[in-house]
Tab-separated table of C-alpha atoms in Angstrom:
chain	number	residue	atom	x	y	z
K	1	UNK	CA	66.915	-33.155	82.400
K	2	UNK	CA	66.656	-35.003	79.005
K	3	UNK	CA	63.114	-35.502	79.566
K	4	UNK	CA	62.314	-32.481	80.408
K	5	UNK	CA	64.534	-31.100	77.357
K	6	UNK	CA	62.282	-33.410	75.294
K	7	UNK	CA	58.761	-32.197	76.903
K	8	UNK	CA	59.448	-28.629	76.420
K	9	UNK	CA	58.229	-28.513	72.754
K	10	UNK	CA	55.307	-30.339	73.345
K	11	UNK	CA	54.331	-28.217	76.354
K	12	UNK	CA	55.040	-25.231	74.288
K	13	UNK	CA	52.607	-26.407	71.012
K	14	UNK	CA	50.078	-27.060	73.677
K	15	UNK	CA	50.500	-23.779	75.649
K	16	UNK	CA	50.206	-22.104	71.917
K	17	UNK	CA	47.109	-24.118	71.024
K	18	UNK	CA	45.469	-23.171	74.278
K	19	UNK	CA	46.376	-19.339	73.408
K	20	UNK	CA	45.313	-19.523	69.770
K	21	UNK	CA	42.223	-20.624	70.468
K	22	UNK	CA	40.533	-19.205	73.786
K	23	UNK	CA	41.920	-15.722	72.367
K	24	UNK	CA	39.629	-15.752	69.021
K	25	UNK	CA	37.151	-18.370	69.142
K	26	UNK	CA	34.347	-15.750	70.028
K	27	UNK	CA	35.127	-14.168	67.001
K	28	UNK	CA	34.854	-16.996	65.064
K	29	UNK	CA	31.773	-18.138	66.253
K	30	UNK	CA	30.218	-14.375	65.770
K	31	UNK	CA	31.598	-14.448	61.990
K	32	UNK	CA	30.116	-17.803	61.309
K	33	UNK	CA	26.751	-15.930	62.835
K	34	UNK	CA	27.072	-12.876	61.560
K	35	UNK	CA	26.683	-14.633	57.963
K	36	UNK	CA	23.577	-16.476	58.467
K	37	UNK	CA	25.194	-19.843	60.824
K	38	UNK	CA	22.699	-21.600	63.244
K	39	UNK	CA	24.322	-22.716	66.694
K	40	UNK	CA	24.565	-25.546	65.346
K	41	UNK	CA	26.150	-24.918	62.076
K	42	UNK	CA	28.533	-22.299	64.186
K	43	UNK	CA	29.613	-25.085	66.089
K	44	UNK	CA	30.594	-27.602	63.192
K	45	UNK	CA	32.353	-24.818	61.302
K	46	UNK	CA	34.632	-24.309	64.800
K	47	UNK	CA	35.357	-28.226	64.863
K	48	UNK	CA	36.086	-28.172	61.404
K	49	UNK	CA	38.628	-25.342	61.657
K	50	UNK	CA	40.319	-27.020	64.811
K	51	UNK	CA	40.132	-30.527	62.700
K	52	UNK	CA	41.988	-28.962	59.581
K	53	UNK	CA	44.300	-27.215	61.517
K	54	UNK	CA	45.197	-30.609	63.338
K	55	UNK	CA	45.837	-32.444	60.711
K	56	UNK	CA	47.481	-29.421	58.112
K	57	UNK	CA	49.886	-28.735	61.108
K	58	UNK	CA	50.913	-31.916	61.747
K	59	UNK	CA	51.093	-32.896	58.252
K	60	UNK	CA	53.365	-29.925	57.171
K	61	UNK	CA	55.243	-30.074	60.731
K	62	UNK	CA	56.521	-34.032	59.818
K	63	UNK	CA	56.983	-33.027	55.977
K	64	UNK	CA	59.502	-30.271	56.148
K	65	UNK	CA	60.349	-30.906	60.108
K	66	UNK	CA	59.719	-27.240	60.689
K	67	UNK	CA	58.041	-25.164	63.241
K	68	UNK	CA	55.199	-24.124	60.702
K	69	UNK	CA	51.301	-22.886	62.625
K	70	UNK	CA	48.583	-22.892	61.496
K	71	UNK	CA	45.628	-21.382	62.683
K	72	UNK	CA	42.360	-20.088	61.037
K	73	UNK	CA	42.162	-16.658	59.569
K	74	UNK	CA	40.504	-14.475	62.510
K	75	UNK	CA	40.610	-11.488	60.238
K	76	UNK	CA	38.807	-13.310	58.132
K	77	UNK	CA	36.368	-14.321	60.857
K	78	UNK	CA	36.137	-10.443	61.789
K	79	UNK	CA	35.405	-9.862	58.543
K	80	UNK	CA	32.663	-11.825	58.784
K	81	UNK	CA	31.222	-9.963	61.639
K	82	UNK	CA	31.323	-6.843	59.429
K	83	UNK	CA	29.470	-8.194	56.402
K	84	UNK	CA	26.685	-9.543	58.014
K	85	UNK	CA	24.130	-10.712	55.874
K	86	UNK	CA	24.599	-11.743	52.466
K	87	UNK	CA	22.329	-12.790	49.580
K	88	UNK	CA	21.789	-16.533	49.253
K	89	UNK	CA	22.216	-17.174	53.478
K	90	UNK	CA	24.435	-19.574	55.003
K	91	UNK	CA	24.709	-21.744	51.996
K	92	UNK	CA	25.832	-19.005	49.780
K	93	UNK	CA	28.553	-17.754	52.485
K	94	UNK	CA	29.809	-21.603	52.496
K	95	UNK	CA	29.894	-21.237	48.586
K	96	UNK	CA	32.559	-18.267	49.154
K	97	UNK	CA	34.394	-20.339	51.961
K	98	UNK	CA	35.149	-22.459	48.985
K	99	UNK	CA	35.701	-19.866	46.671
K	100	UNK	CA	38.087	-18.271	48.648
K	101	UNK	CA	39.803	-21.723	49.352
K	102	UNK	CA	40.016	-22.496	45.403
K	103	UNK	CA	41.912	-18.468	45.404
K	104	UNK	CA	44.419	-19.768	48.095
K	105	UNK	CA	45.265	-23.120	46.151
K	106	UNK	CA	45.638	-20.817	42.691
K	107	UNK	CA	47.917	-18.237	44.841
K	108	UNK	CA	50.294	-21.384	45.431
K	109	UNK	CA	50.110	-22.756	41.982
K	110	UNK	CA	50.586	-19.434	40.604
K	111	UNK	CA	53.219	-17.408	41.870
K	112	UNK	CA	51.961	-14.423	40.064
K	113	UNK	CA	48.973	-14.236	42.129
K	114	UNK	CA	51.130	-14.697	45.542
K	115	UNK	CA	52.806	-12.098	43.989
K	116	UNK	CA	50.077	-9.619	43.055
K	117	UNK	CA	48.575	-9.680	46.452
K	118	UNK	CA	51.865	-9.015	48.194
K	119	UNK	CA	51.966	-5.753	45.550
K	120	UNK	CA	48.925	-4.685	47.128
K	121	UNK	CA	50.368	-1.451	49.346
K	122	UNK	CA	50.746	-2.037	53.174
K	123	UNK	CA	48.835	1.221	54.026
K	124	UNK	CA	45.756	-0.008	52.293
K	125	UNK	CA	45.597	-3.935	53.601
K	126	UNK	CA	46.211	-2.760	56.476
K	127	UNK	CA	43.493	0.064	56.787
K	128	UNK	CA	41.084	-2.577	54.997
K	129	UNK	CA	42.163	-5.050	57.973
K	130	UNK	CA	41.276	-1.993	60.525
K	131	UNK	CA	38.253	-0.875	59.422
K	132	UNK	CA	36.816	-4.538	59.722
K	133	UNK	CA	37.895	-4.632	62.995
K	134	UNK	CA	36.984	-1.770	63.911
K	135	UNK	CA	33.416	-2.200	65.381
K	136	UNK	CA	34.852	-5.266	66.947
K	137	UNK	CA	37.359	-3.145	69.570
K	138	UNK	CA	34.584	-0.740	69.978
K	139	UNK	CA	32.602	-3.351	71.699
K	140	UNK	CA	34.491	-3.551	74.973
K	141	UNK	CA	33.484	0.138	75.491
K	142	UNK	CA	30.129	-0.473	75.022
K	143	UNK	CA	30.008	-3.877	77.173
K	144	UNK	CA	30.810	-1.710	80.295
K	145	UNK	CA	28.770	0.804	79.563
K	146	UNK	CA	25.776	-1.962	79.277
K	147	UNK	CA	26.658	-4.502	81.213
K	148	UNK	CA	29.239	-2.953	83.591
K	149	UNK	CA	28.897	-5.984	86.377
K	150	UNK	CA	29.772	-8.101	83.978
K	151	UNK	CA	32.235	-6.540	81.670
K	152	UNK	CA	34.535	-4.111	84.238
K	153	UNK	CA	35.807	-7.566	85.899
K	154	UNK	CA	36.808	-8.657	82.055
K	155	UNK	CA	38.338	-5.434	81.022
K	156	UNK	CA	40.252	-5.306	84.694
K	157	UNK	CA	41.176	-8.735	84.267
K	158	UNK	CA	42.555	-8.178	80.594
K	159	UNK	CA	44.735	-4.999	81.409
K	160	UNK	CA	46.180	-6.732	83.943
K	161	UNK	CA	47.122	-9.953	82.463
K	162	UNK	CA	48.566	-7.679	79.353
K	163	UNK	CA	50.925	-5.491	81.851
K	164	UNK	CA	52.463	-8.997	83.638
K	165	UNK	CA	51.536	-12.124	81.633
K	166	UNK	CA	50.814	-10.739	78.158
K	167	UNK	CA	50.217	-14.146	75.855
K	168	UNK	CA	47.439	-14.961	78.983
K	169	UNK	CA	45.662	-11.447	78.542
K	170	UNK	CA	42.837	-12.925	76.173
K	171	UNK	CA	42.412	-16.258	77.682
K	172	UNK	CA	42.161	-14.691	81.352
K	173	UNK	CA	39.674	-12.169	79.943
K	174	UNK	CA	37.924	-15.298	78.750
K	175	UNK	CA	37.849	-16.927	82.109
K	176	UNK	CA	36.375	-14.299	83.935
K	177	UNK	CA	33.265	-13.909	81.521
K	178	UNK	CA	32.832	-17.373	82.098
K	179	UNK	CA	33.100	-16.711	86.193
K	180	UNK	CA	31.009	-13.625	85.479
K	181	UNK	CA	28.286	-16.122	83.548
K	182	UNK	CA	28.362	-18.906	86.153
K	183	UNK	CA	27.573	-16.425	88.805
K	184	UNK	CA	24.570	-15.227	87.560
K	185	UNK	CA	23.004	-18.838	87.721
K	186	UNK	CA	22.595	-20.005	83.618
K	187	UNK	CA	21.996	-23.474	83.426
K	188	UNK	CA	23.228	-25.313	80.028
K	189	UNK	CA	19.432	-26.567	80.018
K	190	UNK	CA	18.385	-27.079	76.229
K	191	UNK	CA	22.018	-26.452	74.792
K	192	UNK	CA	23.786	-29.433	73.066
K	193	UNK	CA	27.099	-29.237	73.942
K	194	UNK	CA	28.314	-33.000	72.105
K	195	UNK	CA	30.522	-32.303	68.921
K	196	UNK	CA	29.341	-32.827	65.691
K	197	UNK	CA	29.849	-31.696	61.850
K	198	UNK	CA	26.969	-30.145	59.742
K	199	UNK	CA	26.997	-30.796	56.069
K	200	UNK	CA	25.886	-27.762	54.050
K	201	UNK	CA	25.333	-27.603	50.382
K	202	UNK	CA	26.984	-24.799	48.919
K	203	UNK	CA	25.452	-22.107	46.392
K	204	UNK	CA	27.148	-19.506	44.600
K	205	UNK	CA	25.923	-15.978	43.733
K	206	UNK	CA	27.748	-12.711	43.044
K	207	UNK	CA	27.223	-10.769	45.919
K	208	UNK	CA	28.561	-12.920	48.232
K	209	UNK	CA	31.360	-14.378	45.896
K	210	UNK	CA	32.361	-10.341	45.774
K	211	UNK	CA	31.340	-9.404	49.551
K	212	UNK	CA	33.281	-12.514	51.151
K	213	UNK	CA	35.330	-14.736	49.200
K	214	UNK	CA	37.519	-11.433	47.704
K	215	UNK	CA	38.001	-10.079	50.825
K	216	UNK	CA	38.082	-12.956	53.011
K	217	UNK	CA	41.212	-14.343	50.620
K	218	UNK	CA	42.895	-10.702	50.747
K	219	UNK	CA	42.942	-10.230	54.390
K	220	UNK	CA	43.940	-14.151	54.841
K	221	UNK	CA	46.737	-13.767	52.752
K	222	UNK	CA	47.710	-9.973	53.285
K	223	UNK	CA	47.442	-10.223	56.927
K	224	UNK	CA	47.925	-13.587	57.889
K	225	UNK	CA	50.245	-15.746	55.421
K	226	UNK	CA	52.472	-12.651	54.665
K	227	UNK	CA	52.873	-12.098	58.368
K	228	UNK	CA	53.406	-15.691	59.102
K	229	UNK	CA	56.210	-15.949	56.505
K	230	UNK	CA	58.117	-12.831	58.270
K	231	UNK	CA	57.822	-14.274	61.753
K	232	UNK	CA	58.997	-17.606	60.569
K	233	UNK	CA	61.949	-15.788	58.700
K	234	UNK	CA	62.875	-13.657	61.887
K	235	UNK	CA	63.548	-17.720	63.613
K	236	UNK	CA	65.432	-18.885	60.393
K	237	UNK	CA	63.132	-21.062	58.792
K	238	UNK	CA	61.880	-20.569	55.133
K	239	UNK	CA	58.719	-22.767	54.581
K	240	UNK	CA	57.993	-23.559	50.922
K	241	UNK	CA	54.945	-20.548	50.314
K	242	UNK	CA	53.702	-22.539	47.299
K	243	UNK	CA	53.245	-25.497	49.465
K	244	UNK	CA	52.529	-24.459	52.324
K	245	UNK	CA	49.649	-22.066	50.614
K	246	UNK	CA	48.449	-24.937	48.616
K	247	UNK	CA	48.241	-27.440	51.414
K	248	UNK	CA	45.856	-24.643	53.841
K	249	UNK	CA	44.204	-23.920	50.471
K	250	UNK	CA	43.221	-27.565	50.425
K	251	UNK	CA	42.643	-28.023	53.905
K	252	UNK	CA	40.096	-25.182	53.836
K	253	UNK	CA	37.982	-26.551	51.014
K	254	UNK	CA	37.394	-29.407	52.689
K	255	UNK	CA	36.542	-27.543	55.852
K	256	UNK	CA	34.337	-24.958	54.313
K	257	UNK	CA	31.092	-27.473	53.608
K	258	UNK	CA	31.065	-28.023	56.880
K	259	UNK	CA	31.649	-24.374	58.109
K	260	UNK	CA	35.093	-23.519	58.250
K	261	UNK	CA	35.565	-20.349	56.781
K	262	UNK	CA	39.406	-20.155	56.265
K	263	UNK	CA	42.853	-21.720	57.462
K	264	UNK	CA	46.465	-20.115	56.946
K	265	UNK	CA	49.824	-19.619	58.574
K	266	UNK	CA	50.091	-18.656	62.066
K	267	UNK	CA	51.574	-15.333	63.254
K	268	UNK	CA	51.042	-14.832	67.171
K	269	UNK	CA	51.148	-18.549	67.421
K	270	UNK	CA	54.406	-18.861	64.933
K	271	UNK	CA	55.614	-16.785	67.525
K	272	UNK	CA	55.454	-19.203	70.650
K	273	UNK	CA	56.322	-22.500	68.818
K	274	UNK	CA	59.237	-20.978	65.967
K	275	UNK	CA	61.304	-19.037	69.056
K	276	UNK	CA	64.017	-20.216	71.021
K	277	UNK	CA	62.101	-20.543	74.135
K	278	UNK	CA	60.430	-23.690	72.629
K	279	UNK	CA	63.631	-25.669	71.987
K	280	UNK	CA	67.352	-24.184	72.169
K	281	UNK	CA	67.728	-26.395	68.879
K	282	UNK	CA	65.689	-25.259	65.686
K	283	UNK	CA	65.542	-28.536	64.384
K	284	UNK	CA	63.366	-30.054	67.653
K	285	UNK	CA	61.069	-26.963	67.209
K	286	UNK	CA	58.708	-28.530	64.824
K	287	UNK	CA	57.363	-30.584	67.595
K	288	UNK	CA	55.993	-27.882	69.186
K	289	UNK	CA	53.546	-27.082	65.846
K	290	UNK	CA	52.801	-31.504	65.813
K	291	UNK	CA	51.895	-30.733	69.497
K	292	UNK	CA	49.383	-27.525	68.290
K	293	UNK	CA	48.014	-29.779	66.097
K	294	UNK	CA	46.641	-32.551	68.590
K	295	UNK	CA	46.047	-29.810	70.980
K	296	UNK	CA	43.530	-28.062	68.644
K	297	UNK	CA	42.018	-30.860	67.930
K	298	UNK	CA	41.413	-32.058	71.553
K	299	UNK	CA	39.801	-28.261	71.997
K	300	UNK	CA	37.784	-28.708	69.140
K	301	UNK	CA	35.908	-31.656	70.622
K	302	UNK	CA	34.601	-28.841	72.370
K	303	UNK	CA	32.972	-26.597	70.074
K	304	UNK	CA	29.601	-27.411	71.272
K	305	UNK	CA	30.303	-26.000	74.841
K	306	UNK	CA	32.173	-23.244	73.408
K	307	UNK	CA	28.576	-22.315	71.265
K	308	UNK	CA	26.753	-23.172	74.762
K	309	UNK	CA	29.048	-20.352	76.370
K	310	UNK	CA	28.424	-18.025	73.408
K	311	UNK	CA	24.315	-17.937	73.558
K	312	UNK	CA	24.347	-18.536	77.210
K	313	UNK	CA	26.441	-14.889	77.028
K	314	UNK	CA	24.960	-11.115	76.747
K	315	UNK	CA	25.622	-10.711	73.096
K	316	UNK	CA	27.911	-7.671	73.923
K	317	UNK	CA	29.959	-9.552	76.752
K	318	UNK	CA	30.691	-12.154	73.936
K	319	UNK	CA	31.605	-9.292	71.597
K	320	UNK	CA	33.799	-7.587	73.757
K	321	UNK	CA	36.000	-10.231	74.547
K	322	UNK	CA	36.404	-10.632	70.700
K	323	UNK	CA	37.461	-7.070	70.685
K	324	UNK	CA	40.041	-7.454	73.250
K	325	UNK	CA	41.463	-10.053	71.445
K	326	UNK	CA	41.896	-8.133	68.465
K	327	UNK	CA	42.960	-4.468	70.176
K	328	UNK	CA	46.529	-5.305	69.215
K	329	UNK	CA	45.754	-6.185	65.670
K	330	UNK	CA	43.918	-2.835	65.546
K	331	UNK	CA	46.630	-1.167	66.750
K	332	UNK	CA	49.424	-2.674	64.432
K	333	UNK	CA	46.839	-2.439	61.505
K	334	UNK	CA	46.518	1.662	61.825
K	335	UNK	CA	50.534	1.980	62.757
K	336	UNK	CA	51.009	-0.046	59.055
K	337	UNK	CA	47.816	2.348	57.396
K	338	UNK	CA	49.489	5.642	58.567
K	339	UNK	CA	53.423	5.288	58.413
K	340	UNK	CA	54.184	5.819	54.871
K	341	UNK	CA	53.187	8.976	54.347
K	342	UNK	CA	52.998	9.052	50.985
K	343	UNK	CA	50.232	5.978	51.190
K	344	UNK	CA	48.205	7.979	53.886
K	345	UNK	CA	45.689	9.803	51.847
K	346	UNK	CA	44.664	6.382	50.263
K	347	UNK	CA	44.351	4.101	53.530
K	348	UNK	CA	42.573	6.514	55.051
K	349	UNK	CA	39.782	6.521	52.532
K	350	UNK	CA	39.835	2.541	52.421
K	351	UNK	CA	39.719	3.004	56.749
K	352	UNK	CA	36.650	5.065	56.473
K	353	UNK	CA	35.039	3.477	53.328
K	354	UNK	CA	35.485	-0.180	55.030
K	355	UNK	CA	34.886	1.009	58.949
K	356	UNK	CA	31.231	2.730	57.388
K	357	UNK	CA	29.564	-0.660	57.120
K	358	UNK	CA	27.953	0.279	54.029
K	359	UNK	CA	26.065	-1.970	51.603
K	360	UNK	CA	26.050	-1.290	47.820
K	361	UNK	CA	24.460	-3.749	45.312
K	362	UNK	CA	24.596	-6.212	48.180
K	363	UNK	CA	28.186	-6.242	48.300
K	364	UNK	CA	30.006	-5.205	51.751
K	365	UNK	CA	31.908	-2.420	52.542
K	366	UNK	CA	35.564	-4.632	53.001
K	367	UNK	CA	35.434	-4.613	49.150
K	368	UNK	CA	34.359	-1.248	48.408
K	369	UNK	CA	36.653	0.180	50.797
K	370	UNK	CA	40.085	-1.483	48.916
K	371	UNK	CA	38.435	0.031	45.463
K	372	UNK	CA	37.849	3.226	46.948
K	373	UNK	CA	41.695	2.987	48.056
K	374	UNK	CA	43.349	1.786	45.266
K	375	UNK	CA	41.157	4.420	43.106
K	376	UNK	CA	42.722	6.974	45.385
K	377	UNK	CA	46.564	6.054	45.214
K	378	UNK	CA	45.901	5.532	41.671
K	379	UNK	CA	44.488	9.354	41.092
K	380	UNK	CA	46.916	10.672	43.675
K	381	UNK	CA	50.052	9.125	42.154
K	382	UNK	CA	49.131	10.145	38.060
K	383	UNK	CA	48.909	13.650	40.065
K	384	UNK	CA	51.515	13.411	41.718
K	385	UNK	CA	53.516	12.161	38.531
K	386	UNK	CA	52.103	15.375	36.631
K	387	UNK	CA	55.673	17.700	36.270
K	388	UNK	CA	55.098	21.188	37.929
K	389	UNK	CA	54.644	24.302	35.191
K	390	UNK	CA	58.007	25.560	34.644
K	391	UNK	CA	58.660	29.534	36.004
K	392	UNK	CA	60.746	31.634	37.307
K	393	UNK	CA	62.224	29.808	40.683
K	394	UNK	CA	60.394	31.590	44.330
K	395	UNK	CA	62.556	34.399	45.878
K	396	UNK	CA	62.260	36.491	48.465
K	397	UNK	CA	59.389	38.894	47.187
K	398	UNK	CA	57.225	36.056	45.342
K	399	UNK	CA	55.953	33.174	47.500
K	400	UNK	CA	56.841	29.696	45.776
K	401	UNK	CA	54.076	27.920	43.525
K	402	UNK	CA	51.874	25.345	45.172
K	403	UNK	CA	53.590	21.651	43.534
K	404	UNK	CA	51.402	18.696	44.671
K	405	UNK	CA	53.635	16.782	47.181
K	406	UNK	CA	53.426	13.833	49.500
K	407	UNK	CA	51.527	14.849	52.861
């Protein structure tokens, strides 16, 4: 009984691990892509982010003997997927990988920053976050409709898992478009599948510092480190945020030259290693995240044959498996846009601004969607601060005056 008592952490970090990453590497690997990544550059950014996360989370887990994941910023990565293209190529998206790093380690230096980006209203982060997932869950849709023999056996597999098994919905989904691509007869002939890191020289221009490194730091700390913070606070832990901030800051600078785009807190995974399913005592928990750690790094090892999968994949297939992953996201992304009703007018310009895709002076539409936003709550709350003309109060033969009002 002790033993098992003592395995139970380390089986859950590993189960998380295993989660964590079969549910979002595809949308990694189409961010890193999306910006201009070869297959092989793809891979080494993947390896990098399952390296850093190894050794932040086991670094962090044996400082402060707390349950603290950390995973790498799949909004971010989605993100990605919606900015396509930027000025300057893979080199100058690495150059706002670090940029967006350096913003991270200044958040935890300065707690005004942490601060100001935790100001920014829920309704708009999270219709920024939706919009730039948006074309991501639409993909599923259009994977049946193009590839129904090989996307209706995902899709079934997926709804199922997520009515009796849940945490396995993704990674099932997974395993079936691999069944689904190993029946069809593709050979790994040509595809390297051994690990390996590829150096890339940065460069720096102000598109893509405006187009990627803003955004990719706002959604990674709106909607992952805030997030992870709550969950661990729900279990009773209270990581040091300046630390803990400054520590993935560092950890993705040095994975960004290599590809990593960004690392952070945990929040799905927080939630399988922080509860009391992983240990009845809190203060064995933190084994679990030391476990994560080594587990993400064994599944790194493995980046190559996850890239192999990827181009060996109908583009959409490989898309609509990201999209599953991320339905949930979606979902608690709008609920958080929407609520408040007196934010609604505002996220739902940033939704549509952000879901449009637009370019403007080569800078995506993540960033122009949270002006458009905040322009909007800014104009609708001087209105809505504007005292009504004074009058005679409405009765019953004079209908009342129109006052500007909350919707």
């Amino acid at each position: 009984m002790r033993r098992f008592d003592a395995a139970q952490p380390i089986l859950a970090g590993l189960v998380s691990a295993v989660v964590g990453y079969a549910s979002s590497f595809t949308v990694v690997l189409a961010g890193l892509r999306a910006v201009g990544a070869t297959p092989a550059q793809a891979a080494s950014g993947l390896l990098a982010l399952c390296t850093g996360i190894a050794l932040t989370a086991v670094f962090l887990a044996l400082r402060h003997r707390m349950p603290i994941s950390i995973a790498w910023s799949t909004p971010g990565a989605a993100l990605l997927v919606a900015t396509g293209h930027v000025q300057g190529g893979w080199p100058a998206a690495v150059g706002a990988f670090l940029v967006s790093a350096a913003l991270i380690v200044v958040a935890g230096l300065s707690p005004w920053l942490a601060r100001a980006i935790a100001a920014i209203p829920a309704p708009i982060a999270g219709a920024m976050l939706a919009g730039v997932i948006l074309s991501l869950c639409t993909a599923p849709v259009r994977a049946v409709v193009d590839v129904p023999a090989l996307a209706v056996p995902v899709v079934l597999t997926w709804a199922l898992l997520t009515r009796f098994a849940r945490q396995w919905a993704v990674p099932g989904a997974l395993l079936a478009a691999v069944i689904a691509i190993a029946v069809r007869g593709v050979h790994l002939t040509g595809v390297s599948v051994a690990p390996s890191l590829v150096l890339v020289a940065p460069t720096f221009n102000l598109p893509a510092l405006i187009s990627i490194a803003v955004p990719l730091f706002l959604v990674t700390m709106a909607a992952q480190n805030v997030p992870g913070m709550a969950v661990m606070a729900t279990y009773g832990y209270t990581p040091p945020l300046r630390g803990v901030l400054v520590t993935t800051g560092l950890a993705s600078a040095l994975a960004a030259p290599f590809g990593g785009h960004a690392l952070n807190l945990a929040a799905i995974t927080a939630a399988l290693t922080a509860g009391p399913d992983t240990h009845p005592d809190p203060r064995r928990r933190w084994v679990a995240t030391a476990a994560l750690g080594f587990g993400q790094l064994t599944l790194g090892l493995g980046a190559g044959l996850a890239m192999a999968l990827v181009l060996l994949s109908p583009p959409v297939l490989v898309v609509a498996v990201a999209g599953l992953a991320l339905l949930s996201a979606l979902g608690a992304s709008l609920a958080s846009a929407v609520t408040a009703p007196g934010g609604r007018e505002a996220a739902v310009v940033t939704f549509v601004v952000t879901a449009s895709g637009m370019t403007i002076l080569n800078i995506g539409s993540a960033f122009w969607g949270l002006v458009a936003g905040a322009l909007t709550a800014l104009l609708l709350h001087r209105h809505r601060a504007t005292p009504a003309p004074a009058g005679p109060p409405p009765g019953p033969e004079r209908e009342p005056e129109t006052v500007a009002r909350p919707a």
